[in-house]
PDB file of C-alpha atoms and ligand atoms in Angstrom:
ATOM      1  CA  MET A   3      -0.340  -0.036  -0.265  1.00 91.00           C
ATOM      2  CA  ILE A   4       2.075   2.383   1.157  1.00 97.00           C
ATOM      3  CA  GLU A   5       5.073   1.194  -1.697  1.00 98.00           C
ATOM      4  CA  GLU A   6       1.991   1.886  -3.909  1.00 98.00           C
ATOM      5  CA  ASN A   7       1.040   5.270  -2.616  1.00 98.00           C
ATOM      6  CA  TYR A   8       5.109   5.837  -2.863  1.00 98.00           C
ATOM      7  CA  ARG A   9       5.033   5.081  -6.807  1.00 98.00           C
ATOM      8  CA  LYS A  10       2.220   6.733  -7.947  1.00 98.00           C
ATOM      9  CA  VAL A  11       3.766  10.317  -5.911  1.00 98.00           C
ATOM     10  CA  GLU A  12       7.255   9.299  -7.274  1.00 98.00           C
ATOM     11  CA  ALA A  13       5.267   9.053 -10.970  1.00 98.00           C
ATOM     12  CA  LYS A  14       3.380  12.506 -10.639  1.00 98.00           C
ATOM     13  CA  VAL A  15       6.582  13.947  -9.305  1.00 98.00           C
ATOM     14  CA  LYS A  16       8.019  12.747 -12.869  1.00 98.00           C
ATOM     15  CA  GLU A  17       5.490  13.962 -15.126  1.00 98.00           C
ATOM     16  CA  ALA A  18       5.014  17.279 -13.117  1.00 98.00           C
ATOM     17  CA  ALA A  19       9.387  18.007 -14.023  1.00 98.00           C
ATOM     18  CA  ILE A  20       8.198  16.890 -17.818  1.00 98.00           C
ATOM     19  CA  ARG A  21       5.892  19.032 -17.794  1.00 97.00           C
ATOM     20  CA  ALA A  22       8.083  22.057 -16.626  1.00 97.00           C
ATOM     21  CA  GLY A  23      10.240  21.239 -19.650  1.00 98.00           C
ATOM     22  CA  ARG A  24      12.943  20.026 -16.294  1.00 97.00           C
ATOM     23  CA  ASN A  25      15.043  16.879 -15.372  1.00 98.00           C
ATOM     24  CA  PRO A  26      13.145  15.000 -13.585  1.00 97.00           C
ATOM     25  CA  GLU A  27      16.106  13.706 -11.693  1.00 97.00           C
ATOM     26  CA  GLU A  28      16.435  17.828 -10.424  1.00 97.00           C
ATOM     27  CA  VAL A  29      13.407  16.316  -8.207  1.00 98.00           C
ATOM     28  CA  THR A  30      14.177  14.578  -5.114  1.00 98.00           C
ATOM     29  CA  LEU A  31      11.357  13.493  -3.478  1.00 98.00           C
ATOM     30  CA  ILE A  32      11.100  12.783   0.051  1.00 98.00           C
ATOM     31  CA  ALA A  33       9.256  10.499   2.037  1.00 98.00           C
ATOM     32  CA  VAL A  34       8.194  12.962   5.273  1.00 98.00           C
ATOM     33  CA  SER A  35       7.596   9.766   8.035  1.00 98.00           C
ATOM     34  CA  LYS A  36       7.160  11.997  10.733  1.00 97.00           C
ATOM     35  CA  THR A  37       4.343   9.952  13.851  1.00 95.00           C
ATOM     36  CA  LYS A  38       5.085   6.884  11.412  1.00 97.00           C
ATOM     37  CA  PRO A  39       6.312   3.435  12.397  1.00 97.00           C
ATOM     38  CA  LEU A  40       9.906   2.250  11.518  1.00 97.00           C
ATOM     39  CA  SER A  41       8.364  -0.437   9.696  1.00 97.00           C
ATOM     40  CA  ASP A  42       6.312   2.325   7.313  1.00 98.00           C
ATOM     41  CA  ILE A  43      10.314   3.492   6.959  1.00 98.00           C
ATOM     42  CA  GLU A  44      11.632  -0.021   6.213  1.00 98.00           C
ATOM     43  CA  ALA A  45       8.780  -0.724   3.592  1.00 98.00           C
ATOM     44  CA  LEU A  46      10.384   2.075   1.826  1.00 98.00           C
ATOM     45  CA  MET A  47      13.398   1.032   2.076  1.00 98.00           C
ATOM     46  CA  LYS A  48      12.959  -2.712   0.349  1.00 98.00           C
ATOM     47  CA  ILE A  49      11.681  -0.902  -3.093  1.00 98.00           C
ATOM     48  CA  GLY A  50      14.599   1.628  -2.350  1.00 98.00           C
ATOM     49  CA  VAL A  51      13.623   4.709  -1.096  1.00 98.00           C
ATOM     50  CA  GLU A  52      16.270   6.537   1.073  1.00 98.00           C
ATOM     51  CA  GLU A  53      15.172  10.370   1.718  1.00 98.00           C
ATOM     52  CA  PHE A  54      13.184  10.557   4.420  1.00 98.00           C
ATOM     53  CA  GLY A  55      11.626  13.661   6.196  1.00 98.00           C
ATOM     54  CA  GLU A  56      11.275  13.959   9.728  1.00 98.00           C
ATOM     55  CA  ASN A  57       9.531  17.100  12.615  1.00 97.00           C
ATOM     56  CA  LYS A  58      10.453  16.357  15.775  1.00 97.00           C
ATOM     57  CA  PRO A  59      14.545  16.150  16.761  1.00 98.00           C
ATOM     58  CA  GLN A  60      14.190  13.531  18.752  1.00 98.00           C
ATOM     59  CA  GLU A  61      12.130  11.224  16.407  1.00 98.00           C
ATOM     60  CA  LEU A  62      14.402  11.885  13.983  1.00 98.00           C
ATOM     61  CA  ARG A  63      17.335  10.672  15.666  1.00 98.00           C
ATOM     62  CA  ASP A  64      15.774   7.647  17.296  1.00 98.00           C
ATOM     63  CA  LYS A  65      14.856   6.580  13.803  1.00 98.00           C
ATOM     64  CA  TYR A  66      18.091   7.032  12.521  1.00 98.00           C
ATOM     65  CA  GLU A  67      19.537   4.649  15.030  1.00 98.00           C
ATOM     66  CA  ASN A  68      16.936   1.781  14.579  1.00 98.00           C
ATOM     67  CA  VAL A  69      16.758   1.497  10.516  1.00 98.00           C
ATOM     68  CA  SER A  70      18.834  -1.564   9.648  1.00 97.00           C
ATOM     69  CA  ARG A  71      21.337   0.151   7.052  1.00 97.00           C
ATOM     70  CA  PRO A  72      21.864   3.592   6.677  1.00 97.00           C
ATOM     71  CA  VAL A  73      19.394   6.365   4.976  1.00 98.00           C
ATOM     72  CA  HIS A  74      18.972  10.044   4.384  1.00 98.00           C
ATOM     73  CA  PHE A  75      17.106  11.384   7.390  1.00 98.00           C
ATOM     74  CA  HIS A  76      15.687  15.731   7.080  1.00 98.00           C
ATOM     75  CA  GLN A  77      15.431  17.636   9.790  1.00 98.00           C
ATOM     76  CA  ILE A  78      12.031  19.585   8.109  1.00 98.00           C
ATOM     77  CA  GLY A  79       9.956  21.041  11.708  1.00 96.00           C
ATOM     78  CA  HIS A  80      11.138  23.565  13.325  1.00 96.00           C
ATOM     79  CA  LEU A  81      14.399  23.085  15.239  1.00 97.00           C
ATOM     80  CA  GLN A  82      14.994  24.351  18.477  1.00 97.00           C
ATOM     81  CA  THR A  83      18.484  25.840  20.005  1.00 98.00           C
ATOM     82  CA  ASN A  84      18.447  23.280  22.598  1.00 98.00           C
ATOM     83  CA  LYS A  85      17.660  20.669  20.092  1.00 98.00           C
ATOM     84  CA  VAL A  86      20.064  20.955  17.812  1.00 98.00           C
ATOM     85  CA  LYS A  87      22.871  18.384  19.160  1.00 98.00           C
ATOM     86  CA  TYR A  88      20.018  15.486  18.510  1.00 98.00           C
ATOM     87  CA  ILE A  89      20.267  15.711  14.844  1.00 98.00           C
ATOM     88  CA  ILE A  90      23.547  17.712  14.249  1.00 98.00           C
ATOM     89  CA  ASP A  91      25.269  14.469  12.795  1.00 98.00           C
ATOM     90  CA  LYS A  92      22.047  12.530  11.712  1.00 98.00           C
ATOM     91  CA  ALA A  93      20.679  14.696   9.728  1.00 98.00           C
ATOM     92  CA  VAL A  94      21.602  15.038   6.197  1.00 98.00           C
ATOM     93  CA  LEU A  95      20.028  18.474   5.596  1.00 98.00           C
ATOM     94  CA  ILE A  96      18.377  20.390   8.545  1.00 98.00           C
ATOM     95  CA  HIS A  97      15.950  22.507   6.142  1.00 98.00           C
ATOM     96  CA  SER A  98      14.591  25.013   9.074  1.00 98.00           C
ATOM     97  CA  VAL A  99      17.285  26.924   9.646  1.00 98.00           C
ATOM     98  CA  ASP A 100      15.576  30.660  10.214  1.00 97.00           C
ATOM     99  CA  THR A 101      17.560  33.095  13.275  1.00 98.00           C
ATOM    100  CA  MET A 102      21.559  33.296  13.103  1.00 98.00           C
ATOM    101  CA  HIS A 103      20.915  32.332  16.918  1.00 98.00           C
ATOM    102  CA  LEU A 104      19.902  28.947  15.716  1.00 98.00           C
ATOM    103  CA  ALA A 105      23.045  29.002  13.221  1.00 98.00           C
ATOM    104  CA  GLU A 106      25.194  30.194  15.552  1.00 98.00           C
ATOM    105  CA  GLN A 107      24.080  27.304  17.565  1.00 98.00           C
ATOM    106  CA  ILE A 108      24.182  24.685  14.438  1.00 98.00           C
ATOM    107  CA  GLN A 109      27.988  26.100  14.083  1.00 98.00           C
ATOM    108  CA  LYS A 110      28.887  25.469  17.583  1.00 98.00           C
ATOM    109  CA  GLU A 111      27.787  21.675  17.278  1.00 98.00           C
ATOM    110  CA  ALA A 112      29.447  21.555  14.263  1.00 98.00           C
ATOM    111  CA  GLU A 113      32.535  21.966  15.065  1.00 98.00           C
ATOM    112  CA  LYS A 114      32.755  20.273  18.129  1.00 98.00           C
ATOM    113  CA  ARG A 115      32.301  17.374  15.472  1.00 98.00           C
ATOM    114  CA  ASP A 116      34.442  18.785  13.195  1.00 98.00           C
ATOM    115  CA  MET A 117      31.976  18.927  10.585  1.00 98.00           C
ATOM    116  CA  VAL A 118      30.112  20.671   7.688  1.00 98.00           C
ATOM    117  CA  ALA A 119      26.346  21.396   8.425  1.00 98.00           C
ATOM    118  CA  LYS A 120      24.164  21.359   5.252  1.00 98.00           C
ATOM    119  CA  VAL A 121      21.111  23.735   5.931  1.00 98.00           C
ATOM    120  CA  LEU A 122      18.701  25.266   4.494  1.00 98.00           C
ATOM    121  CA  ILE A 123      16.557  28.967   4.885  1.00 98.00           C
ATOM    122  CA  GLU A 124      13.286  28.852   6.056  1.00 98.00           C
ATOM    123  CA  VAL A 125      11.507  30.981   4.145  1.00 98.00           C
ATOM    124  CA  ASN A 126       7.577  32.523   5.486  1.00 96.00           C
ATOM    125  CA  ALA A 127       6.671  33.442   1.923  1.00 92.00           C
ATOM    126  CA  GLY A 128       3.185  33.006   2.188  1.00 85.00           C
ATOM    127  CA  GLU A 129       3.606  35.781   5.860  1.00 83.00           C
ATOM    128  CA  GLU A 130       1.575  33.424   7.632  1.00 82.00           C
ATOM    129  CA  ASP A 131       1.386  34.529  11.065  1.00 81.00           C
ATOM    130  CA  THR A 132       1.510  30.809  12.566  1.00 77.00           C
ATOM    131  CA  LYS A 133       4.605  29.946  10.594  1.00 80.00           C
ATOM    132  CA  PHE A 134       8.436  29.762  11.409  1.00 92.00           C
ATOM    133  CA  GLY A 135      10.690  31.313   9.050  1.00 96.00           C
ATOM    134  CA  VAL A 136      12.317  35.070   8.181  1.00 97.00           C
ATOM    135  CA  THR A 137      10.156  37.199   5.979  1.00 96.00           C
ATOM    136  CA  VAL A 138      11.182  37.571   1.730  1.00 96.00           C
ATOM    137  CA  GLU A 139      12.634  40.727   2.346  1.00 96.00           C
ATOM    138  CA  GLU A 140      15.207  39.567   5.701  1.00 96.00           C
ATOM    139  CA  THR A 141      16.251  36.296   3.622  1.00 98.00           C
ATOM    140  CA  GLU A 142      19.582  37.865   1.823  1.00 98.00           C
ATOM    141  CA  ASP A 143      20.353  39.617   4.993  1.00 98.00           C
ATOM    142  CA  LEU A 144      20.310  36.604   7.221  1.00 98.00           C
ATOM    143  CA  VAL A 145      22.256  34.375   4.503  1.00 98.00           C
ATOM    144  CA  ARG A 146      25.229  36.811   4.615  1.00 98.00           C
ATOM    145  CA  GLN A 147      24.823  36.667   7.997  1.00 98.00           C
ATOM    146  CA  ILE A 148      24.895  32.667   8.070  1.00 98.00           C
ATOM    147  CA  SER A 149      27.700  32.327   5.424  1.00 98.00           C
ATOM    148  CA  VAL A 150      30.930  33.611   7.783  1.00 98.00           C
ATOM    149  CA  LEU A 151      29.963  30.570  10.096  1.00 98.00           C
ATOM    150  CA  PRO A 152      33.007  28.222   8.730  1.00 98.00           C
ATOM    151  CA  ASN A 153      31.045  25.003   9.951  1.00 98.00           C
ATOM    152  CA  VAL A 154      27.304  26.028   8.418  1.00 98.00           C
ATOM    153  CA  LYS A 155      26.997  25.794   4.683  1.00 98.00           C
ATOM    154  CA  ILE A 156      23.624  27.068   3.087  1.00 98.00           C
ATOM    155  CA  CYS A 157      22.865  25.240  -0.002  1.00 98.00           C
ATOM    156  CA  GLY A 158      19.024  27.041  -0.463  1.00 98.00           C
ATOM    157  CA  LEU A 159      15.763  27.894   0.399  1.00 98.00           C
ATOM    158  CA  MET A 160      12.805  25.673   1.558  1.00 98.00           C
ATOM    159  CA  THR A 161       9.206  27.602   2.564  1.00 98.00           C
ATOM    160  CA  ILE A 162       6.090  25.630   3.917  1.00 97.00           C
ATOM    161  CA  ALA A 163       3.184  27.157   1.405  1.00 96.00           C
ATOM    162  CA  PRO A 164       0.304  27.888   3.380  1.00 94.00           C
ATOM    163  CA  PHE A 165      -2.925  25.148   3.652  1.00 93.00           C
ATOM    164  CA  VAL A 166      -4.994  26.044   0.953  1.00 94.00           C
ATOM    165  CA  ASP A 167      -8.010  23.744  -1.024  1.00 94.00           C
ATOM    166  CA  ASP A 168      -6.840  24.990  -4.554  1.00 97.00           C
ATOM    167  CA  PRO A 169      -2.691  24.509  -5.582  1.00 97.00           C
ATOM    168  CA  GLU A 170      -2.930  26.768  -7.501  1.00 98.00           C
ATOM    169  CA  GLU A 171      -3.165  29.207  -4.888  1.00 97.00           C
ATOM    170  CA  ASN A 172       0.168  28.724  -4.085  1.00 97.00           C
ATOM    171  CA  ARG A 173       1.814  29.516  -7.551  1.00 98.00           C
ATOM    172  CA  PRO A 174       2.459  32.953  -6.996  1.00 97.00           C
ATOM    173  CA  ILE A 175       4.344  32.188  -3.864  1.00 97.00           C
ATOM    174  CA  PHE A 176       6.277  29.242  -5.260  1.00 98.00           C
ATOM    175  CA  ARG A 177       7.244  31.290  -8.084  1.00 98.00           C
ATOM    176  CA  GLN A 178       8.211  34.246  -5.818  1.00 98.00           C
ATOM    177  CA  MET A 179      10.146  32.030  -4.198  1.00 98.00           C
ATOM    178  CA  HIS A 180      12.279  30.521  -7.288  1.00 98.00           C
ATOM    179  CA  GLN A 181      13.077  34.381  -7.609  1.00 98.00           C
ATOM    180  CA  LEU A 182      13.746  34.611  -4.063  1.00 98.00           C
ATOM    181  CA  LEU A 183      16.931  31.785  -5.010  1.00 98.00           C
ATOM    182  CA  LEU A 184      18.163  32.875  -8.079  1.00 98.00           C
ATOM    183  CA  ASP A 185      18.763  36.821  -6.905  1.00 98.00           C
ATOM    184  CA  ILE A 186      20.652  35.562  -4.292  1.00 98.00           C
ATOM    185  CA  LYS A 187      22.267  32.722  -6.132  1.00 98.00           C
ATOM    186  CA  SER A 188      23.249  35.546  -8.503  1.00 98.00           C
ATOM    187  CA  GLN A 189      25.009  37.245  -5.730  1.00 97.00           C
ATOM    188  CA  LYS A 190      27.942  35.224  -5.593  1.00 98.00           C
ATOM    189  CA  ILE A 191      28.361  34.935  -2.131  1.00 98.00           C
ATOM    190  CA  ASP A 192      31.548  32.795  -0.728  1.00 98.00           C
ATOM    191  CA  ASN A 193      30.529  29.710   1.381  1.00 98.00           C
ATOM    192  CA  VAL A 194      26.442  30.149  -0.091  1.00 98.00           C
ATOM    193  CA  ASP A 195      25.401  27.617  -2.543  1.00 98.00           C
ATOM    194  CA  MET A 196      21.397  28.084  -4.075  1.00 98.00           C
ATOM    195  CA  ASN A 197      21.306  25.060  -5.642  1.00 98.00           C
ATOM    196  CA  VAL A 198      18.469  23.704  -3.345  1.00 98.00           C
ATOM    197  CA  LEU A 199      14.597  24.355  -3.316  1.00 98.00           C
ATOM    198  CA  SER A 200      12.366  22.735  -0.732  1.00 98.00           C
ATOM    199  CA  MET A 201       8.928  23.133  -1.122  1.00 98.00           C
ATOM    200  CA  GLY A 202       5.557  21.536  -1.883  1.00 98.00           C
ATOM    201  CA  MET A 203       4.059  19.050  -0.238  1.00 98.00           C
ATOM    202  CA  THR A 204       0.858  16.944  -0.674  1.00 98.00           C
ATOM    203  CA  ASN A 205      -1.515  19.012  -1.311  1.00 97.00           C
ATOM    204  CA  ASP A 206       0.846  20.996  -4.199  1.00 98.00           C
ATOM    205  CA  TYR A 207       3.916  20.093  -4.497  1.00 98.00           C
ATOM    206  CA  GLU A 208       3.047  19.236  -8.168  1.00 98.00           C
ATOM    207  CA  VAL A 209       2.413  22.679  -8.629  1.00 98.00           C
ATOM    208  CA  ALA A 210       6.114  23.211  -6.782  1.00 98.00           C
ATOM    209  CA  ILE A 211       7.618  21.337  -9.197  1.00 98.00           C
ATOM    210  CA  GLU A 212       6.433  23.365 -11.938  1.00 98.00           C
ATOM    211  CA  GLU A 213       7.660  26.423 -10.484  1.00 98.00           C
ATOM    212  CA  GLY A 214      11.235  24.865  -9.631  1.00 98.00           C
ATOM    213  CA  ALA A 215      11.164  22.758  -6.679  1.00 98.00           C
ATOM    214  CA  THR A 216      14.007  21.037  -6.330  1.00 98.00           C
ATOM    215  CA  MET A 217      13.000  18.942  -3.558  1.00 98.00           C
ATOM    216  CA  VAL A 218       9.489  18.017  -2.423  1.00 98.00           C
ATOM    217  CA  ARG A 219       8.558  16.823   0.727  1.00 98.00           C
ATOM    218  CA  VAL A 220       5.458  14.396   0.657  1.00 98.00           C
ATOM    219  CA  GLY A 221       3.939  12.511   3.637  1.00 98.00           C
ATOM    220  CA  THR A 222       0.423  11.868   3.963  1.00 97.00           C
ATOM    221  CA  ALA A 223      -0.677  11.017   0.242  1.00 98.00           C
ATOM    222  CA  ILE A 224       2.264   8.349   0.746  1.00 98.00           C
ATOM    223  CA  PHE A 225       1.759   6.883   4.874  1.00 97.00           C
ATOM    224  CA  GLY A 226      -1.650   8.220   4.862  1.00 93.00           C
ATOM    225  CA  ALA A 227      -3.265  10.283   7.353  1.00 91.00           C
ATOM    226  CA  ARG A 228      -1.010  11.101  10.351  1.00 87.00           C
ATOM    227  CA  ASP A 229      -2.676  10.463  13.761  1.00 81.00           C
ATOM    228  CA  TYR A 230      -1.175  12.558  16.782  1.00 77.00           C
ATOM    229  CA  SER A 231      -3.738  11.415  19.377  1.00 71.00           C
ATOM    230  CA  ILE A 232      -1.530   8.249  19.567  1.00 58.00           C
TER     231      ILE A 232
HETATM  232  C1  LIG B 525       4.455  17.037   7.891  1.00 56.04           C
HETATM  233  C2  LIG B 525       5.129  18.114   6.999  1.00 56.04           C
HETATM  234  C3  LIG B 525       5.096  17.806   5.613  1.00 56.04           C
HETATM  235  C4  LIG B 525       4.436  17.024   4.379  1.00 56.04           C
HETATM  236  O1  LIG B 525       2.878  17.047   4.660  1.00 56.04           O
HETATM  237  P1  LIG B 525       1.555  16.246   4.199  1.00 56.04           P
HETATM  238  O2  LIG B 525       0.610  17.606   3.980  1.00 56.04           O
HETATM  239  O3  LIG B 525       1.644  15.176   5.013  1.00 56.04           O
HETATM  240  O4  LIG B 525       2.721  15.644   2.507  1.00 56.04           O
HETATM  241  C5  LIG B 525       6.283  18.267   4.455  1.00 56.04           C
HETATM  242  N1  LIG B 525       6.809  19.377   5.603  1.00 56.04           N
HETATM  243  C6  LIG B 525       7.179  19.759   6.271  1.00 56.04           C
HETATM  244  C7  LIG B 525       7.933  21.235   7.332  1.00 56.04           C
HETATM  245  C8  LIG B 525       6.149  19.062   7.242  1.00 56.04           C
HETATM  246  O5  LIG B 525       5.817  19.395   8.674  1.00 56.04           O
END
């Protein structure tokens, strides 16, 4: 079931890329396994899936330590500074950096382990009060500040678009994010890459891909609805 769901989403990812005249290989599908048991992750690993997304640092750590072979876990949810230590050497990419304070903590923990942590800057492109992330206007400044940290490598941008009935409503946001990525990329800031654009979830990943997403984070369409009561 989960395997079939994954295959369906994977096919739609490919079709959306082709529709947009893009190479489907530019788009990475991240299976968002938050709240789901390890057995669901293992089922997908059997068909070759390597990229998983988790929201909570402790959950990422526990799953990382218990999977039967190494796979990639992405820290996609909000990260508190006191929890950086749980995932610093386990997350392949931290998608949710939105303050200098958090970046400095990542720097500290990465330096301790003599590693470079890869991060994305989270942008609140929809400007919703309930969301984390910097505004579009603040993004370049934050990128410049973080770029001086030697053990933190900015790889691109991430956004969580508003929940909408019609994914077309989010198209302008995705387009704006892509433009922002290109604008910052053109600045050629030292120690900054702008190659990753993480955007699009179950409801809107196809539109996000049409507008330039290189990573989509899909949970519900693969694993089914989440139960937060357990
Ligand atoms: C839960 C979550 C997702 C996946 O959401 P779905 O709508 O289930 O696909 C993607 N990104 C982030 C940051 C999330 O927290």
